[in-house]
Short mmCIF file of C-alpha atoms in Angstrom, two decimals:
data_model
loop_
_atom_site.label_atom_id
_atom_site.label_comp_id
_atom_site.label_asym_id
_atom_site.label_seq_id
_atom_site.Cartn_x
_atom_site.Cartn_y
_atom_site.Cartn_z
CA MET A 94 90.76 15.34 224.01
CA LYS A 95 91.11 16.86 220.51
CA VAL A 96 89.66 20.25 220.42
CA ALA A 97 88.97 23.00 217.59
CA VAL A 98 89.66 26.22 219.19
CA PHE A 99 87.74 29.09 217.35
CA SER A 100 88.23 32.96 217.23
CA THR A 101 92.00 32.64 218.09
CA LYS A 102 94.36 35.53 218.31
CA ALA A 103 98.32 35.33 218.72
CA TYR A 104 97.43 35.72 222.55
CA ASP A 105 94.82 33.17 223.12
CA ARG A 106 97.30 30.65 221.33
CA LEU A 107 99.95 31.78 223.55
CA PHE A 108 98.46 31.10 226.95
CA LEU A 109 96.22 27.88 225.84
CA SER A 110 99.50 26.60 224.38
CA ALA A 111 101.49 27.34 227.54
CA ALA A 112 98.41 26.08 230.05
CA ASN A 113 98.06 22.82 227.75
CA SER A 114 101.36 21.92 228.09
CA PRO A 115 101.58 19.49 230.79
CA ILE A 116 97.99 18.01 229.83
CA GLN A 117 98.72 17.53 226.05
CA HIS A 118 95.05 17.82 224.63
CA GLU A 119 95.19 18.08 221.03
CA LEU A 120 94.51 21.58 220.04
CA VAL A 121 93.94 22.69 216.57
CA PHE A 122 93.56 26.59 216.38
CA PHE A 123 90.98 28.29 213.91
CA GLU A 124 91.28 31.98 213.39
CA PRO A 125 87.59 32.31 212.18
CA ARG A 126 84.73 32.85 214.54
CA LEU A 127 82.49 29.63 215.19
CA ASN A 128 79.02 29.76 213.19
CA ARG A 129 76.67 27.89 211.03
CA ASP A 130 79.39 28.47 208.13
CA THR A 131 82.48 27.52 209.95
CA ALA A 132 81.31 24.63 211.82
CA ILE A 133 82.56 22.02 209.06
CA LEU A 134 85.80 22.74 210.31
CA ALA A 135 85.17 20.90 213.79
CA ALA A 136 83.93 17.50 212.05
CA GLU A 137 85.30 14.73 214.06
CA PHE A 138 86.77 16.70 216.69
CA PRO A 139 84.84 15.67 219.77
CA ALA A 140 85.35 19.40 221.74
CA VAL A 141 85.08 22.78 220.30
CA CYS A 142 86.64 26.01 222.22
CA VAL A 143 84.58 29.30 221.56
CA PHE A 144 84.57 32.72 222.91
CA VAL A 145 82.09 35.55 223.23
CA HIS A 146 81.20 36.59 220.00
CA ASP A 147 81.07 32.90 218.00
CA GLN A 148 77.45 32.15 217.35
CA VAL A 149 76.74 28.86 219.03
CA ASP A 150 72.84 28.54 217.87
CA ALA A 151 70.96 25.75 216.82
CA PRO A 152 72.03 25.44 213.27
CA THR A 153 75.45 25.61 214.17
CA LEU A 154 74.94 23.06 217.27
CA GLU A 155 73.52 20.85 214.60
CA ILE A 156 76.30 20.74 212.26
CA LEU A 157 78.30 20.21 215.26
CA ALA A 158 76.46 17.46 216.62
CA SER A 159 76.60 15.89 213.05
CA GLY A 160 80.27 16.31 213.04
CA GLY A 161 80.96 14.03 216.41
CA THR A 162 81.36 17.23 218.43
CA ARG A 163 80.12 16.34 222.31
CA LEU A 164 81.58 19.13 224.29
CA VAL A 165 81.19 23.03 223.85
CA VAL A 166 83.84 24.95 226.10
CA LEU A 167 83.40 28.77 226.38
CA ARG A 168 86.46 30.35 227.52
CA CYS A 169 84.47 33.25 229.00
CA ALA A 170 81.64 33.68 231.37
CA GLY A 171 79.08 35.05 229.38
CA PHE A 172 76.78 32.14 227.62
CA ASN A 173 74.04 34.37 225.97
CA ASN A 174 75.58 33.22 222.66
CA VAL A 175 74.65 29.52 223.18
CA ASP A 176 71.32 27.65 222.65
CA LEU A 177 71.19 25.63 225.66
CA GLN A 178 68.17 23.93 225.09
CA ALA A 179 69.05 22.79 221.82
CA ALA A 180 72.50 22.01 223.24
CA ALA A 181 70.42 19.61 225.91
CA ASP A 182 68.67 18.08 222.81
CA LEU A 183 71.36 17.45 221.19
CA GLY A 184 73.01 15.95 223.86
CA ILE A 185 75.76 18.43 223.90
CA THR A 186 77.85 19.65 227.27
CA VAL A 187 78.24 23.21 227.52
CA VAL A 188 81.17 24.31 230.08
CA ARG A 189 82.25 27.82 230.88
CA VAL A 190 84.82 29.95 232.80
CA PRO A 191 82.59 31.76 235.38
CA ALA A 192 85.49 34.20 236.99
CA TYR A 193 88.45 35.47 235.68
CA SER A 194 90.62 37.96 237.34
CA PRO A 195 87.61 39.96 238.47
CA TYR A 196 90.19 42.75 239.57
CA GLY A 197 91.01 43.16 236.04
CA VAL A 198 87.49 44.24 235.00
CA ALA A 199 86.62 46.41 238.08
CA GLU A 200 89.87 48.03 237.57
CA HIS A 201 89.53 49.00 234.10
CA ALA A 202 85.96 50.36 235.35
CA VAL A 203 87.91 52.62 237.53
CA GLY A 204 90.27 53.76 234.63
CA LEU A 205 87.08 54.51 232.77
CA ILE A 206 86.13 56.99 235.55
CA LEU A 207 89.31 58.48 236.00
CA SER A 208 89.91 59.34 232.25
CA LEU A 209 86.45 60.48 231.75
CA ASN A 210 86.44 62.52 235.11
CA ARG A 211 89.55 63.96 234.58
CA LYS A 212 89.49 64.03 230.74
CA ILE A 213 93.06 62.39 230.69
CA HIS A 214 92.56 61.08 226.91
CA ARG A 215 91.73 64.52 225.92
CA ALA A 216 94.40 66.33 227.85
CA TYR A 217 97.12 63.22 226.05
CA ASN A 218 96.13 64.47 222.85
CA ARG A 219 96.56 68.16 223.48
CA VAL A 220 100.02 67.74 224.97
CA ARG A 221 101.13 65.72 221.84
CA GLU A 222 100.24 68.94 219.88
CA SER A 223 101.92 71.21 222.60
CA ASN A 224 98.31 72.54 223.65
CA PHE A 225 99.02 73.02 227.48
CA SER A 226 95.66 75.19 228.24
CA LEU A 227 93.52 73.79 231.00
CA ASP A 228 90.20 75.01 229.23
CA GLY A 229 87.58 72.03 229.03
CA LEU A 230 89.45 69.58 231.37
CA LEU A 231 87.85 70.41 234.52
CA GLY A 232 86.83 67.57 236.72
CA PHE A 233 85.20 66.88 240.25
CA ASN A 234 86.75 65.08 243.43
CA LEU A 235 85.83 61.50 243.70
CA HIS A 236 85.72 61.83 247.64
CA GLU A 237 82.46 62.07 248.85
CA ARG A 238 80.57 61.34 245.66
CA THR A 239 77.88 58.42 245.33
CA VAL A 240 78.64 55.46 243.08
CA GLY A 241 75.68 53.01 242.01
CA ILE A 242 76.70 49.75 241.34
CA VAL A 243 74.27 47.62 239.44
CA GLY A 244 75.20 43.90 239.98
CA THR A 245 77.42 43.40 243.29
CA GLY A 246 78.91 39.83 242.71
CA LYS A 247 82.87 39.28 242.26
CA ILE A 248 83.28 42.25 239.89
CA GLY A 249 81.00 44.67 241.56
CA LEU A 250 82.23 44.04 245.04
CA ILE A 251 85.68 44.92 243.83
CA LEU A 252 84.71 47.81 242.39
CA GLY A 253 82.87 49.09 245.56
CA GLN A 254 86.15 48.10 247.71
CA ILE A 255 87.85 50.54 245.45
CA MET A 256 85.57 53.33 245.08
CA LYS A 257 85.57 53.19 249.23
CA GLY A 258 89.16 53.99 248.96
CA PHE A 259 88.40 57.08 247.19
CA GLY A 260 86.03 57.92 249.80
CA CYS A 261 82.99 57.61 247.49
CA HIS A 262 79.44 56.66 249.09
CA LEU A 263 77.89 53.42 247.85
CA LEU A 264 74.48 52.38 246.49
CA ALA A 265 73.94 48.75 245.23
CA TYR A 266 71.27 46.88 243.51
CA ASP A 267 71.22 43.21 242.92
CA VAL A 268 68.57 40.45 243.43
CA TYR A 269 70.82 38.70 246.02
CA ARG A 270 72.59 41.01 248.30
CA ASN A 271 76.18 40.47 248.75
CA PRO A 272 77.08 40.66 252.53
CA GLU A 273 80.86 41.99 252.19
CA LEU A 274 79.52 44.97 249.97
CA GLU A 275 77.15 45.67 252.99
CA ALA A 276 79.97 45.38 255.20
CA LEU A 277 81.91 48.38 253.27
CA GLY A 278 78.96 50.65 254.05
CA GLY A 279 77.07 49.77 250.78
CA LYS A 280 73.50 50.56 250.78
CA TYR A 281 70.86 48.16 248.82
CA VAL A 282 68.08 50.30 247.26
CA GLU A 283 65.82 49.70 244.47
CA LEU A 284 66.78 50.92 241.06
CA PRO A 285 64.74 54.25 240.73
CA GLU A 286 66.64 55.32 244.07
CA LEU A 287 69.91 54.42 242.72
CA PHE A 288 69.52 56.01 239.62
CA ALA A 289 68.13 59.31 241.01
CA ASN A 290 71.11 59.49 243.79
CA SER A 291 74.09 58.24 242.11
CA ASP A 292 76.54 60.60 240.72
CA ILE A 293 78.44 57.57 238.68
CA ILE A 294 76.70 54.57 237.92
CA SER A 295 78.48 51.53 236.69
CA LEU A 296 77.13 48.19 235.44
CA HIS A 297 78.27 44.70 236.51
CA CYS A 298 75.29 42.49 236.11
CA PRO A 299 74.54 39.68 233.48
CA LEU A 300 72.49 39.83 230.41
CA THR A 301 69.27 37.98 230.85
CA PRO A 302 65.67 39.18 229.41
CA GLU A 303 65.57 41.05 232.48
CA THR A 304 68.51 43.35 232.19
CA HIS A 305 68.23 43.63 228.48
CA HIS A 306 68.41 47.39 227.78
CA LEU A 307 68.24 48.02 231.60
CA ILE A 308 69.56 51.82 230.53
CA ASN A 309 66.53 52.79 228.46
CA THR A 310 64.79 56.11 227.78
CA GLU A 311 62.55 55.64 230.88
CA ALA A 312 65.73 54.82 233.20
CA ILE A 313 67.46 57.94 231.84
CA LYS A 314 64.45 60.08 233.18
CA GLN A 315 65.23 58.71 236.45
CA ILE A 316 68.86 59.41 236.74
CA LYS A 317 70.53 62.30 238.16
CA PRO A 318 71.44 65.03 235.65
CA GLY A 319 74.81 64.91 234.60
CA VAL A 320 75.67 61.20 235.68
CA MET A 321 78.52 59.42 234.45
CA LEU A 322 77.61 55.97 233.20
CA ILE A 323 80.00 53.03 233.17
CA ASN A 324 79.69 49.80 231.17
CA THR A 325 82.05 46.98 231.36
CA SER A 326 79.70 44.10 231.43
CA ARG A 327 77.48 43.56 228.34
CA GLY A 328 76.68 45.75 225.81
CA ALA A 329 72.94 45.05 225.37
CA LEU A 330 72.19 46.14 228.75
CA ILE A 331 72.25 49.72 227.56
CA ASP A 332 70.08 51.05 224.84
CA THR A 333 72.47 52.84 222.61
CA GLN A 334 70.13 55.19 220.76
CA ALA A 335 68.45 56.19 224.10
CA VAL A 336 71.99 56.74 225.59
CA ILE A 337 72.93 59.14 222.69
CA GLU A 338 69.61 60.98 223.40
CA GLY A 339 70.68 61.32 226.78
CA LEU A 340 74.06 62.67 225.94
CA LYS A 341 72.51 65.08 223.15
CA SER A 342 70.15 66.52 226.16
CA GLY A 343 73.16 66.49 228.79
CA LYS A 344 71.28 64.45 231.01
CA ILE A 345 74.42 61.97 230.90
CA GLY A 346 77.25 63.84 231.59
CA TYR A 347 79.68 61.23 230.88
CA LEU A 348 79.79 57.66 229.37
CA GLY A 349 82.64 54.98 229.21
CA VAL A 350 82.02 51.58 227.71
CA ASP A 351 83.98 48.93 227.27
CA VAL A 352 81.13 46.73 225.77
CA TYR A 353 78.80 47.66 222.98
CA GLU A 354 75.47 45.74 221.87
CA GLN A 355 76.42 45.48 218.33
CA GLU A 356 79.79 44.74 219.12
CA SER A 357 80.55 41.37 217.25
CA GLU A 358 81.07 43.29 213.94
CA LEU A 359 83.71 45.32 215.29
CA PHE A 360 85.28 44.23 218.44
CA PHE A 361 88.50 42.20 218.32
CA GLU A 362 89.59 43.18 214.43
CA ASP A 363 91.45 45.56 213.23
CA LEU A 364 88.99 48.09 211.09
CA SER A 365 91.29 50.86 210.68
CA GLY A 366 91.09 50.76 206.91
CA GLU A 367 87.62 50.26 206.62
CA ILE A 368 84.45 52.23 206.59
CA ILE A 369 82.43 51.23 209.43
CA GLN A 370 78.87 50.84 208.46
CA ASP A 371 77.42 51.16 211.94
CA ASP A 372 75.80 54.62 212.43
CA ILE A 373 74.87 54.52 215.57
CA PHE A 374 78.47 53.25 217.16
CA GLN A 375 80.10 55.98 214.87
CA ARG A 376 77.81 58.68 216.47
CA LEU A 377 78.99 57.80 219.86
CA THR A 378 82.47 58.31 218.68
CA THR A 379 81.94 61.83 218.08
CA PHE A 380 80.96 62.88 221.66
CA PRO A 381 83.70 64.44 223.66
CA ASN A 382 82.72 63.08 226.88
CA VAL A 383 82.25 59.72 225.86
CA LEU A 384 85.23 57.03 225.93
CA ILE A 385 85.16 53.55 224.24
CA THR A 386 87.48 50.64 224.81
CA GLY A 387 87.02 47.67 222.63
CA HIS A 388 86.11 44.71 225.02
CA GLN A 389 89.64 44.97 226.91
CA ALA A 390 88.68 45.00 230.51
CA PHE A 391 89.34 41.11 230.85
CA PHE A 392 92.76 41.63 228.86
CA THR A 393 95.35 41.25 231.52
CA ALA A 394 97.91 38.36 231.84
CA GLU A 395 96.39 36.94 235.14
CA ALA A 396 92.91 36.75 233.38
CA LEU A 397 94.14 34.94 230.11
CA TYR A 398 96.05 32.79 232.48
CA ASN A 399 92.87 31.92 234.51
CA ILE A 400 90.96 31.44 231.35
CA ALA A 401 93.14 28.95 229.85
CA GLU A 402 93.95 26.99 232.97
CA THR A 403 89.59 26.67 233.82
CA THR A 404 89.22 25.93 230.15
CA PHE A 405 91.41 22.89 230.30
CA ALA A 406 90.25 21.68 233.79
CA ASN A 407 86.74 21.75 232.30
CA ILE A 408 87.82 19.72 229.32
CA THR A 409 89.42 17.35 231.61
CA ASP A 410 86.60 16.77 233.88
CA VAL A 411 84.07 16.07 231.11
CA GLU A 412 86.67 13.62 229.31
CA GLN A 413 87.15 11.75 232.43
CA GLY A 414 83.70 11.60 233.36
CA HIS A 415 84.20 13.83 236.49
CA PHE A 416 81.46 16.36 237.81
CA CYS A 417 82.25 19.69 236.29
CA ALA A 418 81.26 22.89 238.41
CA ASN A 419 81.41 24.94 235.46
CA GLU A 420 78.79 22.95 233.37
CA ILE A 421 75.42 25.36 232.23
CA ARG A 422 72.50 23.79 231.26
CA ALA A 423 68.97 25.13 229.86
#
């Protein structure tokens, strides 16, 4: 199948080309993101392959459909950037990669926890300047601390397994209980109880209308003072302005995020020579107890291999008329 691949970096081309070698789909790589302005590039392509920040809204889908596209292939798990109803109305099939190396994301969350707790990022810069003072670097033992996990699918479960290894107590919230987490000793509670009793809260749930701004002003009132808040899931789970107020008041003691609700204008690009116009994001970067990474939690060799492999399996299933378990519908 002829596939237009949008939002490609060098690493995308490397892993996708390698996985495609035995299959021989016809891939054409485009660096720009897919949106209503760039959709014309996909004219006469039966399929487009997109990533998290491509805009697959109704106008874009209409342009794609008019050019002959009948398949949208997401090389990511999230699909909140796709108008599924518009796709269905236009006869366009949408498939995704529901899971890719959940260990990578969970391990990155743990990396944020350890770095924030022991101020490793600050210590690194100090030592480079020959400053070996320990003032301001005091941390705490993870042993016997309580970790609240919001969302206990594959990633949340793995985080629970890792934190259990540190000797932590586990609280959990999810619409569906995971018996494997309960077997670890994890206790399912309602959100107010999780907020009030957790020393560390880590978010691992999808972005839905129900979870949008899950961490807001009201939630911050309920959390344990000095809590560490970690988000490696979706940026809009957090009301950033409310979290800034929580940081200023000291109610939030630490913040580690790999995602940001307005990240589409920032992440995956080198903006080091430009003036960032997002004042809220810039305010976040001024706090000494905030650690931000640029949506890299998924970025492991294993994850990129899994993404590429599943992406082409999805394309082949649809091309050959087979049932595709990774199809998503309105």
